[in-house]
Amino acid sequence: MLSTPNITRYKPGLNHLAQRIILVTGAGDGIGKAVAIGAAKSGATVILAGRTVAKLEQVYNLIIEAGGPEPSIYPVDLTGATAKDYDDLSVLIDEQFGRLDGLLHNAAILGLRSPLTNYSSELWSKVIQVNLTAQFQMTQSLMTVLEKSEDASVIFTTSGVGRVGKAFWGAYAVSKFAVEGMVQTWASEVEGLGSVRINAINPGATRTNMRAQAFPAENPNDLKTPEDILPAYLYLLGQDSIGVNGQSIEAQLR
Ligand code: NAP
């Protein structure tokens, strides 16, 4: 687990993501929206992936208005998309850009905060599908275009409840434990082989809809905003993190 003041206070150089092609899932809201806009401000061409097209279009407009590189929109619902859909996406990215330099798996769902003893199997499957299986399948399909990059960074999103088990976090917690394991496994498989690095980020408590859903009584103004936690994302997406592989990084100081 990497948690250094250097990463949370990382200040990228101007346009440090110029010429980079970066796909962000859940780019329409919350942390994904902030990372998509932040990456575009740093010069990246961002593929905005998510399930609510109106939100993705809003992010698209914000990037264009700010003078950023024109993004692409990839509508996808991670509950229903299949490996074939991700294979098709890989072909599209190859045709349009010839490579993929960054892949941020950010989209996730909370499910229900309830005891596992009472947890519905249907909801369990949905949470594991969105938070784990879809991310595995998408990464597997996109490996072809990631390997065409000189240095590609794949980032999964973890959580504190994916490291230490806590009551009532249900399938969400289990999916995040699995994400940590997948990162370690996959990172050790690609280590030293080529140009792809695979890491995780734990955003920490951040002012978003998901956080409000999990902690309805909390004052959101006490929390960091998605923009506050951008440095860790910009660090991992850019070339300053070449050689960092298999780490689980804190986006906030504890
Ligand atoms: P959020 O505000 O709820 O945003 C989640 C995003 O994921 C939304 O854009 C949502 O799309 C998208 N999404 C959800 N289900 C999807 C599906 N089936 N297909 C495609 N897109 C889907 O959550 P957030 O707080 O920004 O969370 C971002 C990541 O950080 C998650 O992985 C979360 O587990 C992690 N995290 C957050 C916190 C925190 O305090 N916020 C702490 C630890 C970890 P719609 O907008 O269309 O619903």
PDB file of C-alpha atoms and ligand atoms in Angstrom:
ATOM      1  CA  MET A   1       0.000   0.000   0.000  1.00  0.00           C
ATOM      2  CA  LEU A   2       1.518   3.296  -1.073  1.00  0.00           C
ATOM      3  CA  SER A   3       0.565   6.442   0.819  1.00  0.00           C
ATOM      4  CA  THR A   4       2.972   9.278   0.543  1.00  0.00           C
ATOM      5  CA  PRO A   5       2.506  13.040   0.790  1.00  0.00           C
ATOM      6  CA  ASN A   6       4.253  13.212  -2.594  1.00  0.00           C
ATOM      7  CA  ILE A   7       1.372  11.489  -4.353  1.00  0.00           C
ATOM      8  CA  THR A   8      -1.477  13.362  -2.684  1.00  0.00           C
ATOM      9  CA  ARG A   9       0.351  16.640  -3.378  1.00  0.00           C
ATOM     10  CA  TYR A  10       1.578  15.601  -6.809  1.00  0.00           C
ATOM     11  CA  LYS A  11       1.703  18.579  -9.170  1.00  0.00           C
ATOM     12  CA  PRO A  12       1.867  17.478 -12.790  1.00  0.00           C
ATOM     13  CA  GLY A  13       3.679  19.567 -15.367  1.00  0.00           C
ATOM     14  CA  LEU A  14       1.613  21.549 -17.859  1.00  0.00           C
ATOM     15  CA  ASN A  15      -0.091  19.264 -20.399  1.00  0.00           C
ATOM     16  CA  HIS A  16       1.538  16.212 -18.844  1.00  0.00           C
ATOM     17  CA  LEU A  17      -1.116  13.944 -20.392  1.00  0.00           C
ATOM     18  CA  ALA A  18      -0.836  15.460 -23.891  1.00  0.00           C
ATOM     19  CA  GLN A  19      -1.264  12.898 -26.674  1.00  0.00           C
ATOM     20  CA  ARG A  20      -2.519  10.297 -24.194  1.00  0.00           C
ATOM     21  CA  ILE A  21      -5.740   8.376 -24.873  1.00  0.00           C
ATOM     22  CA  ILE A  22      -7.509   7.599 -21.607  1.00  0.00           C
ATOM     23  CA  LEU A  23     -10.771   5.730 -20.968  1.00  0.00           C
ATOM     24  CA  VAL A  24     -12.666   6.535 -17.764  1.00  0.00           C
ATOM     25  CA  THR A  25     -15.688   4.479 -16.660  1.00  0.00           C
ATOM     26  CA  GLY A  26     -18.415   6.243 -14.704  1.00  0.00           C
ATOM     27  CA  ALA A  27     -17.214   9.474 -16.308  1.00  0.00           C
ATOM     28  CA  GLY A  28     -20.589  11.186 -15.988  1.00  0.00           C
ATOM     29  CA  ASP A  29     -20.607  11.827 -12.266  1.00  0.00           C
ATOM     30  CA  GLY A  30     -18.636  11.931  -9.032  1.00  0.00           C
ATOM     31  CA  ILE A  31     -14.951  11.039  -9.077  1.00  0.00           C
ATOM     32  CA  GLY A  32     -14.997   9.780 -12.676  1.00  0.00           C
ATOM     33  CA  LYS A  33     -16.353  13.107 -13.928  1.00  0.00           C
ATOM     34  CA  ALA A  34     -13.652  15.039 -12.072  1.00  0.00           C
ATOM     35  CA  VAL A  35     -10.882  12.748 -13.355  1.00  0.00           C
ATOM     36  CA  ALA A  36     -12.175  12.957 -16.947  1.00  0.00           C
ATOM     37  CA  ILE A  37     -12.216  16.767 -16.829  1.00  0.00           C
ATOM     38  CA  GLY A  38      -8.874  16.913 -14.987  1.00  0.00           C
ATOM     39  CA  ALA A  39      -7.208  14.555 -17.474  1.00  0.00           C
ATOM     40  CA  ALA A  40      -8.546  16.577 -20.415  1.00  0.00           C
ATOM     41  CA  LYS A  41      -7.221  19.787 -18.798  1.00  0.00           C
ATOM     42  CA  SER A  42      -3.836  18.043 -18.732  1.00  0.00           C
ATOM     43  CA  GLY A  43      -4.117  17.408 -22.468  1.00  0.00           C
ATOM     44  CA  ALA A  44      -5.547  13.869 -22.620  1.00  0.00           C
ATOM     45  CA  THR A  45      -8.116  12.729 -25.148  1.00  0.00           C
ATOM     46  CA  VAL A  46     -10.673  11.087 -22.895  1.00  0.00           C
ATOM     47  CA  ILE A  47     -13.104   8.303 -23.785  1.00  0.00           C
ATOM     48  CA  LEU A  48     -16.092   8.995 -21.531  1.00  0.00           C
ATOM     49  CA  ALA A  49     -17.720   5.677 -20.625  1.00  0.00           C
ATOM     50  CA  GLY A  50     -20.903   5.404 -18.604  1.00  0.00           C
ATOM     51  CA  ARG A  51     -24.552   4.463 -18.580  1.00  0.00           C
ATOM     52  CA  THR A  52     -26.298   7.880 -18.561  1.00  0.00           C
ATOM     53  CA  VAL A  53     -25.595   9.518 -21.899  1.00  0.00           C
ATOM     54  CA  ALA A  54     -26.975  12.931 -20.838  1.00  0.00           C
ATOM     55  CA  LYS A  55     -24.363  13.098 -18.059  1.00  0.00           C
ATOM     56  CA  LEU A  56     -21.576  12.069 -20.433  1.00  0.00           C
ATOM     57  CA  GLU A  57     -22.693  14.760 -22.889  1.00  0.00           C
ATOM     58  CA  GLN A  58     -22.533  17.329 -20.117  1.00  0.00           C
ATOM     59  CA  VAL A  59     -18.930  16.318 -19.342  1.00  0.00           C
ATOM     60  CA  TYR A  60     -18.160  16.364 -23.070  1.00  0.00           C
ATOM     61  CA  ASN A  61     -19.454  19.966 -23.275  1.00  0.00           C
ATOM     62  CA  LEU A  62     -17.478  21.065 -20.200  1.00  0.00           C
ATOM     63  CA  ILE A  63     -14.263  19.702 -21.737  1.00  0.00           C
ATOM     64  CA  ILE A  64     -14.908  21.389 -25.098  1.00  0.00           C
ATOM     65  CA  GLU A  65     -15.839  24.710 -23.430  1.00  0.00           C
ATOM     66  CA  ALA A  66     -12.565  24.577 -21.483  1.00  0.00           C
ATOM     67  CA  GLY A  67     -10.657  24.147 -24.761  1.00  0.00           C
ATOM     68  CA  GLY A  68      -9.669  20.510 -24.115  1.00  0.00           C
ATOM     69  CA  PRO A  69      -9.117  17.835 -26.776  1.00  0.00           C
ATOM     70  CA  GLU A  70     -12.412  16.522 -28.168  1.00  0.00           C
ATOM     71  CA  PRO A  71     -13.473  13.515 -26.054  1.00  0.00           C
ATOM     72  CA  SER A  72     -15.379  10.442 -27.253  1.00  0.00           C
ATOM     73  CA  ILE A  73     -18.509   9.069 -25.628  1.00  0.00           C
ATOM     74  CA  TYR A  74     -18.927   5.318 -25.064  1.00  0.00           C
ATOM     75  CA  PRO A  75     -22.370   4.498 -23.645  1.00  0.00           C
ATOM     76  CA  VAL A  76     -22.161   1.285 -21.645  1.00  0.00           C
ATOM     77  CA  ASP A  77     -24.147  -0.353 -18.872  1.00  0.00           C
ATOM     78  CA  LEU A  78     -21.736  -2.612 -17.008  1.00  0.00           C
ATOM     79  CA  THR A  79     -24.605  -4.794 -15.773  1.00  0.00           C
ATOM     80  CA  GLY A  80     -25.437  -6.017 -19.291  1.00  0.00           C
ATOM     81  CA  ALA A  81     -22.338  -5.538 -21.443  1.00  0.00           C
ATOM     82  CA  THR A  82     -20.536  -8.715 -22.535  1.00  0.00           C
ATOM     83  CA  ALA A  83     -16.972  -9.665 -23.396  1.00  0.00           C
ATOM     84  CA  LYS A  84     -17.996  -9.334 -27.061  1.00  0.00           C
ATOM     85  CA  ASP A  85     -19.004  -5.697 -26.468  1.00  0.00           C
ATOM     86  CA  TYR A  86     -15.565  -5.006 -24.963  1.00  0.00           C
ATOM     87  CA  ASP A  87     -13.853  -6.788 -27.871  1.00  0.00           C
ATOM     88  CA  ASP A  88     -15.796  -4.489 -30.224  1.00  0.00           C
ATOM     89  CA  LEU A  89     -14.737  -1.489 -28.131  1.00  0.00           C
ATOM     90  CA  SER A  90     -11.126  -2.568 -28.458  1.00  0.00           C
ATOM     91  CA  VAL A  91     -11.448  -2.684 -32.250  1.00  0.00           C
ATOM     92  CA  LEU A  92     -13.076   0.775 -32.267  1.00  0.00           C
ATOM     93  CA  ILE A  93     -10.288   2.254 -30.137  1.00  0.00           C
ATOM     94  CA  ASP A  94      -7.677   0.630 -32.358  1.00  0.00           C
ATOM     95  CA  GLU A  95      -9.296   2.061 -35.494  1.00  0.00           C
ATOM     96  CA  GLN A  96      -9.745   5.538 -34.036  1.00  0.00           C
ATOM     97  CA  PHE A  97      -6.587   5.973 -31.952  1.00  0.00           C
ATOM     98  CA  GLY A  98      -4.300   3.002 -32.589  1.00  0.00           C
ATOM     99  CA  ARG A  99      -3.672   2.462 -28.864  1.00  0.00           C
ATOM    100  CA  LEU A 100      -4.937   3.077 -25.322  1.00  0.00           C
ATOM    101  CA  ASP A 101      -2.622   4.764 -22.780  1.00  0.00           C
ATOM    102  CA  GLY A 102      -4.859   4.802 -19.700  1.00  0.00           C
ATOM    103  CA  LEU A 103      -7.837   2.847 -18.388  1.00  0.00           C
ATOM    104  CA  LEU A 104      -9.533   3.964 -15.170  1.00  0.00           C
ATOM    105  CA  HIS A 105     -12.069   1.524 -13.751  1.00  0.00           C
ATOM    106  CA  ASN A 106     -14.019   3.956 -11.626  1.00  0.00           C
ATOM    107  CA  ALA A 107     -17.698   3.021 -12.057  1.00  0.00           C
ATOM    108  CA  ALA A 108     -19.135   0.954  -9.233  1.00  0.00           C
ATOM    109  CA  ILE A 109     -22.350   0.495  -7.289  1.00  0.00           C
ATOM    110  CA  LEU A 110     -22.832   0.360  -3.544  1.00  0.00           C
ATOM    111  CA  GLY A 111     -25.601  -2.234  -3.445  1.00  0.00           C
ATOM    112  CA  LEU A 112     -27.319  -2.393  -0.089  1.00  0.00           C
ATOM    113  CA  ARG A 113     -25.692  -1.923   3.303  1.00  0.00           C
ATOM    114  CA  SER A 114     -27.089  -4.980   5.046  1.00  0.00           C
ATOM    115  CA  PRO A 115     -25.934  -8.155   6.841  1.00  0.00           C
ATOM    116  CA  LEU A 116     -24.580 -10.832   4.488  1.00  0.00           C
ATOM    117  CA  THR A 117     -26.935 -13.293   6.139  1.00  0.00           C
ATOM    118  CA  ASN A 118     -29.858 -11.411   4.587  1.00  0.00           C
ATOM    119  CA  TYR A 119     -28.157 -10.255   1.386  1.00  0.00           C
ATOM    120  CA  SER A 120     -30.172 -11.016  -1.751  1.00  0.00           C
ATOM    121  CA  SER A 121     -28.412 -13.261  -4.300  1.00  0.00           C
ATOM    122  CA  GLU A 122     -29.751 -11.122  -7.118  1.00  0.00           C
ATOM    123  CA  LEU A 123     -28.186  -7.965  -5.721  1.00  0.00           C
ATOM    124  CA  TRP A 124     -24.979  -9.869  -4.899  1.00  0.00           C
ATOM    125  CA  SER A 125     -24.653 -10.889  -8.573  1.00  0.00           C
ATOM    126  CA  LYS A 126     -25.332  -7.364  -9.812  1.00  0.00           C
ATOM    127  CA  VAL A 127     -22.731  -5.765  -7.530  1.00  0.00           C
ATOM    128  CA  ILE A 128     -20.087  -8.387  -8.374  1.00  0.00           C
ATOM    129  CA  GLN A 129     -20.880  -7.977 -12.082  1.00  0.00           C
ATOM    130  CA  VAL A 130     -20.474  -4.179 -12.117  1.00  0.00           C
ATOM    131  CA  ASN A 131     -17.667  -3.837  -9.570  1.00  0.00           C
ATOM    132  CA  LEU A 132     -15.559  -6.840 -10.575  1.00  0.00           C
ATOM    133  CA  THR A 133     -16.511  -9.062 -13.536  1.00  0.00           C
ATOM    134  CA  ALA A 134     -17.159  -6.253 -16.026  1.00  0.00           C
ATOM    135  CA  GLN A 135     -13.816  -4.699 -15.082  1.00  0.00           C
ATOM    136  CA  PHE A 136     -11.999  -7.998 -15.582  1.00  0.00           C
ATOM    137  CA  GLN A 137     -13.668  -8.533 -18.982  1.00  0.00           C
ATOM    138  CA  MET A 138     -13.081  -4.965 -20.172  1.00  0.00           C
ATOM    139  CA  THR A 139      -9.403  -5.072 -19.193  1.00  0.00           C
ATOM    140  CA  GLN A 140      -8.923  -8.452 -20.852  1.00  0.00           C
ATOM    141  CA  SER A 141     -10.450  -7.179 -24.123  1.00  0.00           C
ATOM    142  CA  LEU A 142      -8.586  -3.862 -24.051  1.00  0.00           C
ATOM    143  CA  MET A 143      -5.202  -5.466 -23.370  1.00  0.00           C
ATOM    144  CA  THR A 144      -4.607  -5.556 -27.155  1.00  0.00           C
ATOM    145  CA  VAL A 145      -4.793  -1.760 -27.443  1.00  0.00           C
ATOM    146  CA  LEU A 146      -3.112  -1.166 -24.067  1.00  0.00           C
ATOM    147  CA  GLU A 147      -0.130  -3.201 -25.282  1.00  0.00           C
ATOM    148  CA  LYS A 148       0.121  -0.882 -28.300  1.00  0.00           C
ATOM    149  CA  SER A 149       0.922   2.040 -25.984  1.00  0.00           C
ATOM    150  CA  GLU A 150       4.538   2.843 -25.094  1.00  0.00           C
ATOM    151  CA  ASP A 151       3.429   2.920 -21.458  1.00  0.00           C
ATOM    152  CA  ALA A 152      -0.115   2.084 -20.456  1.00  0.00           C
ATOM    153  CA  SER A 153      -1.602   2.565 -17.010  1.00  0.00           C
ATOM    154  CA  VAL A 154      -4.583   0.527 -15.811  1.00  0.00           C
ATOM    155  CA  ILE A 155      -6.167   1.755 -12.587  1.00  0.00           C
ATOM    156  CA  PHE A 156      -8.787  -0.064 -10.551  1.00  0.00           C
ATOM    157  CA  THR A 157     -10.685   1.603  -7.719  1.00  0.00           C
ATOM    158  CA  THR A 158     -10.576   0.110  -4.280  1.00  0.00           C
ATOM    159  CA  SER A 159     -11.915   1.130  -0.879  1.00  0.00           C
ATOM    160  CA  GLY A 160     -11.012   0.953   2.787  1.00  0.00           C
ATOM    161  CA  VAL A 161     -13.726  -1.702   3.216  1.00  0.00           C
ATOM    162  CA  GLY A 162     -11.911  -3.791   0.599  1.00  0.00           C
ATOM    163  CA  ARG A 163      -8.910  -4.124   2.879  1.00  0.00           C
ATOM    164  CA  VAL A 164     -10.406  -4.675   6.325  1.00  0.00           C
ATOM    165  CA  GLY A 165     -13.777  -6.414   6.604  1.00  0.00           C
ATOM    166  CA  LYS A 166     -16.498  -4.261   8.157  1.00  0.00           C
ATOM    167  CA  ALA A 167     -20.054  -5.184   9.051  1.00  0.00           C
ATOM    168  CA  PHE A 168     -22.878  -4.465   6.610  1.00  0.00           C
ATOM    169  CA  TRP A 169     -20.789  -3.489   3.572  1.00  0.00           C
ATOM    170  CA  GLY A 170     -21.933  -6.698   1.826  1.00  0.00           C
ATOM    171  CA  ALA A 171     -21.081  -7.473  -1.790  1.00  0.00           C
ATOM    172  CA  TYR A 172     -19.522  -4.009  -2.230  1.00  0.00           C
ATOM    173  CA  ALA A 173     -16.785  -4.829   0.290  1.00  0.00           C
ATOM    174  CA  VAL A 174     -16.273  -8.313  -1.160  1.00  0.00           C
ATOM    175  CA  SER A 175     -15.972  -6.859  -4.682  1.00  0.00           C
ATOM    176  CA  LYS A 176     -13.316  -4.405  -3.511  1.00  0.00           C
ATOM    177  CA  PHE A 177     -11.332  -7.166  -1.739  1.00  0.00           C
ATOM    178  CA  ALA A 178     -11.456  -9.038  -5.046  1.00  0.00           C
ATOM    179  CA  VAL A 179     -10.315  -5.966  -6.974  1.00  0.00           C
ATOM    180  CA  GLU A 180      -7.269  -5.718  -4.675  1.00  0.00           C
ATOM    181  CA  GLY A 181      -6.516  -9.380  -5.384  1.00  0.00           C
ATOM    182  CA  MET A 182      -7.022  -8.993  -9.121  1.00  0.00           C
ATOM    183  CA  VAL A 183      -4.632  -6.027  -9.200  1.00  0.00           C
ATOM    184  CA  GLN A 184      -1.923  -7.963  -7.356  1.00  0.00           C
ATOM    185  CA  THR A 185      -2.393 -11.058  -9.531  1.00  0.00           C
ATOM    186  CA  TRP A 186      -2.515  -9.238 -12.863  1.00  0.00           C
ATOM    187  CA  ALA A 187       0.281  -6.831 -11.951  1.00  0.00           C
ATOM    188  CA  SER A 188       2.580  -9.719 -11.095  1.00  0.00           C
ATOM    189  CA  GLU A 189       1.723 -11.337 -14.430  1.00  0.00           C
ATOM    190  CA  VAL A 190       2.652  -8.229 -16.461  1.00  0.00           C
ATOM    191  CA  GLU A 191       5.650  -7.237 -14.301  1.00  0.00           C
ATOM    192  CA  GLY A 192       8.765  -6.927 -16.445  1.00  0.00           C
ATOM    193  CA  LEU A 193       6.991  -8.219 -19.552  1.00  0.00           C
ATOM    194  CA  GLY A 194       5.959  -5.126 -21.429  1.00  0.00           C
ATOM    195  CA  SER A 195       4.628  -1.623 -21.154  1.00  0.00           C
ATOM    196  CA  VAL A 196       1.446  -2.105 -19.089  1.00  0.00           C
ATOM    197  CA  ARG A 197       1.269  -1.288 -15.378  1.00  0.00           C
ATOM    198  CA  ILE A 198      -1.706  -2.127 -13.147  1.00  0.00           C
ATOM    199  CA  ASN A 199      -2.494  -0.405  -9.850  1.00  0.00           C
ATOM    200  CA  ALA A 200      -5.376   0.512  -7.554  1.00  0.00           C
ATOM    201  CA  ILE A 201      -6.437   3.789  -5.984  1.00  0.00           C
ATOM    202  CA  ASN A 202      -8.424   4.170  -2.797  1.00  0.00           C
ATOM    203  CA  PRO A 203     -10.176   7.555  -3.111  1.00  0.00           C
ATOM    204  CA  GLY A 204     -10.973   7.733   0.627  1.00  0.00           C
ATOM    205  CA  ALA A 205     -14.099   9.529   1.878  1.00  0.00           C
ATOM    206  CA  THR A 206     -15.126  11.811  -0.997  1.00  0.00           C
ATOM    207  CA  ARG A 207     -18.149  14.060  -1.546  1.00  0.00           C
ATOM    208  CA  THR A 208     -20.213  12.126  -4.120  1.00  0.00           C
ATOM    209  CA  ASN A 209     -23.656  10.569  -4.501  1.00  0.00           C
ATOM    210  CA  MET A 210     -22.303   7.165  -3.496  1.00  0.00           C
ATOM    211  CA  ARG A 211     -20.819   8.506  -0.277  1.00  0.00           C
ATOM    212  CA  ALA A 212     -24.101  10.286   0.547  1.00  0.00           C
ATOM    213  CA  GLN A 213     -25.973   7.030  -0.083  1.00  0.00           C
ATOM    214  CA  ALA A 214     -23.636   5.151   2.288  1.00  0.00           C
ATOM    215  CA  PHE A 215     -23.562   7.860   4.976  1.00  0.00           C
ATOM    216  CA  PRO A 216     -26.833   9.837   4.706  1.00  0.00           C
ATOM    217  CA  ALA A 217     -26.348  11.600   8.047  1.00  0.00           C
ATOM    218  CA  GLU A 218     -22.883  12.909   7.237  1.00  0.00           C
ATOM    219  CA  ASN A 219     -22.257  16.563   6.393  1.00  0.00           C
ATOM    220  CA  PRO A 220     -20.860  16.465   2.830  1.00  0.00           C
ATOM    221  CA  ASN A 221     -19.037  19.736   3.431  1.00  0.00           C
ATOM    222  CA  ASP A 222     -16.712  17.891   5.833  1.00  0.00           C
ATOM    223  CA  LEU A 223     -15.446  15.734   2.960  1.00  0.00           C
ATOM    224  CA  LYS A 224     -12.822  16.197   0.277  1.00  0.00           C
ATOM    225  CA  THR A 225     -14.272  16.879  -3.157  1.00  0.00           C
ATOM    226  CA  PRO A 226     -13.473  14.737  -6.210  1.00  0.00           C
ATOM    227  CA  GLU A 227     -11.301  17.601  -7.472  1.00  0.00           C
ATOM    228  CA  ASP A 228      -9.278  17.545  -4.215  1.00  0.00           C
ATOM    229  CA  ILE A 229      -8.196  13.951  -4.805  1.00  0.00           C
ATOM    230  CA  LEU A 230      -7.150  14.340  -8.443  1.00  0.00           C
ATOM    231  CA  PRO A 231      -3.354  14.341  -7.860  1.00  0.00           C
ATOM    232  CA  ALA A 232      -3.135  10.582  -7.260  1.00  0.00           C
ATOM    233  CA  TYR A 233      -5.119   9.882 -10.444  1.00  0.00           C
ATOM    234  CA  LEU A 234      -3.086  12.295 -12.560  1.00  0.00           C
ATOM    235  CA  TYR A 235       0.088  10.744 -11.169  1.00  0.00           C
ATOM    236  CA  LEU A 236      -0.895   7.180 -12.056  1.00  0.00           C
ATOM    237  CA  LEU A 237      -2.280   8.139 -15.479  1.00  0.00           C
ATOM    238  CA  GLY A 238       0.902   9.914 -16.543  1.00  0.00           C
ATOM    239  CA  GLN A 239       4.472   8.979 -17.286  1.00  0.00           C
ATOM    240  CA  ASP A 240       5.815   9.987 -13.855  1.00  0.00           C
ATOM    241  CA  SER A 241       4.416   6.677 -12.577  1.00  0.00           C
ATOM    242  CA  ILE A 242       6.211   4.464 -15.108  1.00  0.00           C
ATOM    243  CA  GLY A 243       7.568   1.482 -13.177  1.00  0.00           C
ATOM    244  CA  VAL A 244       4.875   1.652 -10.466  1.00  0.00           C
ATOM    245  CA  ASN A 245       3.027  -1.669 -10.665  1.00  0.00           C
ATOM    246  CA  GLY A 246       0.887  -3.730  -8.283  1.00  0.00           C
ATOM    247  CA  GLN A 247       0.418  -0.895  -5.783  1.00  0.00           C
ATOM    248  CA  SER A 248      -2.713   0.165  -3.938  1.00  0.00           C
ATOM    249  CA  ILE A 249      -2.426   3.902  -3.561  1.00  0.00           C
ATOM    250  CA  GLU A 250      -4.178   6.289  -1.171  1.00  0.00           C
ATOM    251  CA  ALA A 251      -5.643   9.392  -2.830  1.00  0.00           C
ATOM    252  CA  GLN A 252      -5.944  11.120   0.555  1.00  0.00           C
ATOM    253  CA  LEU A 253      -3.602  11.355   3.488  1.00  0.00           C
ATOM    254  CA  ARG A 254      -4.981   9.485   6.469  1.00  0.00           C
TER     255      ARG A 254
HETATM  256  P1  NAP B   1     -20.841   7.854  -7.850  1.00  0.00           P
HETATM  257  O1  NAP B   1     -20.889   9.312  -7.610  1.00  0.00           O
HETATM  258  O2  NAP B   1     -21.994   7.004  -7.482  1.00  0.00           O
HETATM  259  O3  NAP B   1     -20.468   7.623  -9.374  1.00  0.00           O
HETATM  260  C1  NAP B   1     -20.401   6.329  -9.901  1.00  0.00           C
HETATM  261  C2  NAP B   1     -20.357   6.391 -11.407  1.00  0.00           C
HETATM  262  O4  NAP B   1     -20.417   5.043 -11.892  1.00  0.00           O
HETATM  263  C3  NAP B   1     -21.541   7.138 -12.009  1.00  0.00           C
HETATM  264  O5  NAP B   1     -21.098   7.916 -13.107  1.00  0.00           O
HETATM  265  C4  NAP B   1     -22.447   6.008 -12.474  1.00  0.00           C
HETATM  266  O6  NAP B   1     -23.254   6.331 -13.583  1.00  0.00           O
HETATM  267  C5  NAP B   1     -21.429   4.960 -12.892  1.00  0.00           C
HETATM  268  N1  NAP B   1     -22.053   3.644 -12.919  1.00  0.00           N
HETATM  269  C6  NAP B   1     -22.704   3.014 -11.905  1.00  0.00           C
HETATM  270  N2  NAP B   1     -23.203   1.852 -12.336  1.00  0.00           N
HETATM  271  C7  NAP B   1     -22.874   1.732 -13.646  1.00  0.00           C
HETATM  272  C8  NAP B   1     -23.127   0.762 -14.643  1.00  0.00           C
HETATM  273  N3  NAP B   1     -23.866  -0.322 -14.395  1.00  0.00           N
HETATM  274  N4  NAP B   1     -22.628   0.972 -15.874  1.00  0.00           N
HETATM  275  C9  NAP B   1     -21.917   2.064 -16.167  1.00  0.00           C
HETATM  276  N5  NAP B   1     -21.650   3.039 -15.265  1.00  0.00           N
HETATM  277  C10 NAP B   1     -22.130   2.878 -14.020  1.00  0.00           C
HETATM  278  O7  NAP B   1     -19.605   7.187  -7.084  1.00  0.00           O
HETATM  279  P2  NAP B   1     -18.171   7.765  -6.666  1.00  0.00           P
HETATM  280  O8  NAP B   1     -18.218   8.042  -5.229  1.00  0.00           O
HETATM  281  O9  NAP B   1     -17.716   8.792  -7.629  1.00  0.00           O
HETATM  282  O10 NAP B   1     -17.320   6.419  -6.807  1.00  0.00           O
HETATM  283  C11 NAP B   1     -16.315   6.240  -7.794  1.00  0.00           C
HETATM  284  C12 NAP B   1     -15.458   5.061  -7.364  1.00  0.00           C
HETATM  285  O11 NAP B   1     -14.795   5.365  -6.131  1.00  0.00           O
HETATM  286  C13 NAP B   1     -16.223   3.770  -7.108  1.00  0.00           C
HETATM  287  O12 NAP B   1     -15.455   2.681  -7.565  1.00  0.00           O
HETATM  288  C14 NAP B   1     -16.352   3.711  -5.597  1.00  0.00           C
HETATM  289  O13 NAP B   1     -16.492   2.399  -5.132  1.00  0.00           O
HETATM  290  C15 NAP B   1     -15.030   4.316  -5.204  1.00  0.00           C
HETATM  291  N6  NAP B   1     -14.982   4.881  -3.842  1.00  0.00           N
HETATM  292  C16 NAP B   1     -15.662   6.009  -3.522  1.00  0.00           C
HETATM  293  C17 NAP B   1     -15.559   6.550  -2.246  1.00  0.00           C
HETATM  294  C18 NAP B   1     -16.279   7.803  -1.857  1.00  0.00           C
HETATM  295  O14 NAP B   1     -16.203   8.212  -0.682  1.00  0.00           O
HETATM  296  N7  NAP B   1     -16.975   8.475  -2.760  1.00  0.00           N
HETATM  297  C19 NAP B   1     -14.746   5.916  -1.292  1.00  0.00           C
HETATM  298  C20 NAP B   1     -14.065   4.753  -1.635  1.00  0.00           C
HETATM  299  C21 NAP B   1     -14.185   4.245  -2.919  1.00  0.00           C
HETATM  300  P3  NAP B   1     -24.607   7.190 -13.415  1.00  0.00           P
HETATM  301  O15 NAP B   1     -24.157   8.572 -13.096  1.00  0.00           O
HETATM  302  O16 NAP B   1     -25.232   7.063 -14.720  1.00  0.00           O
HETATM  303  O17 NAP B   1     -25.369   6.564 -12.285  1.00  0.00           O
END
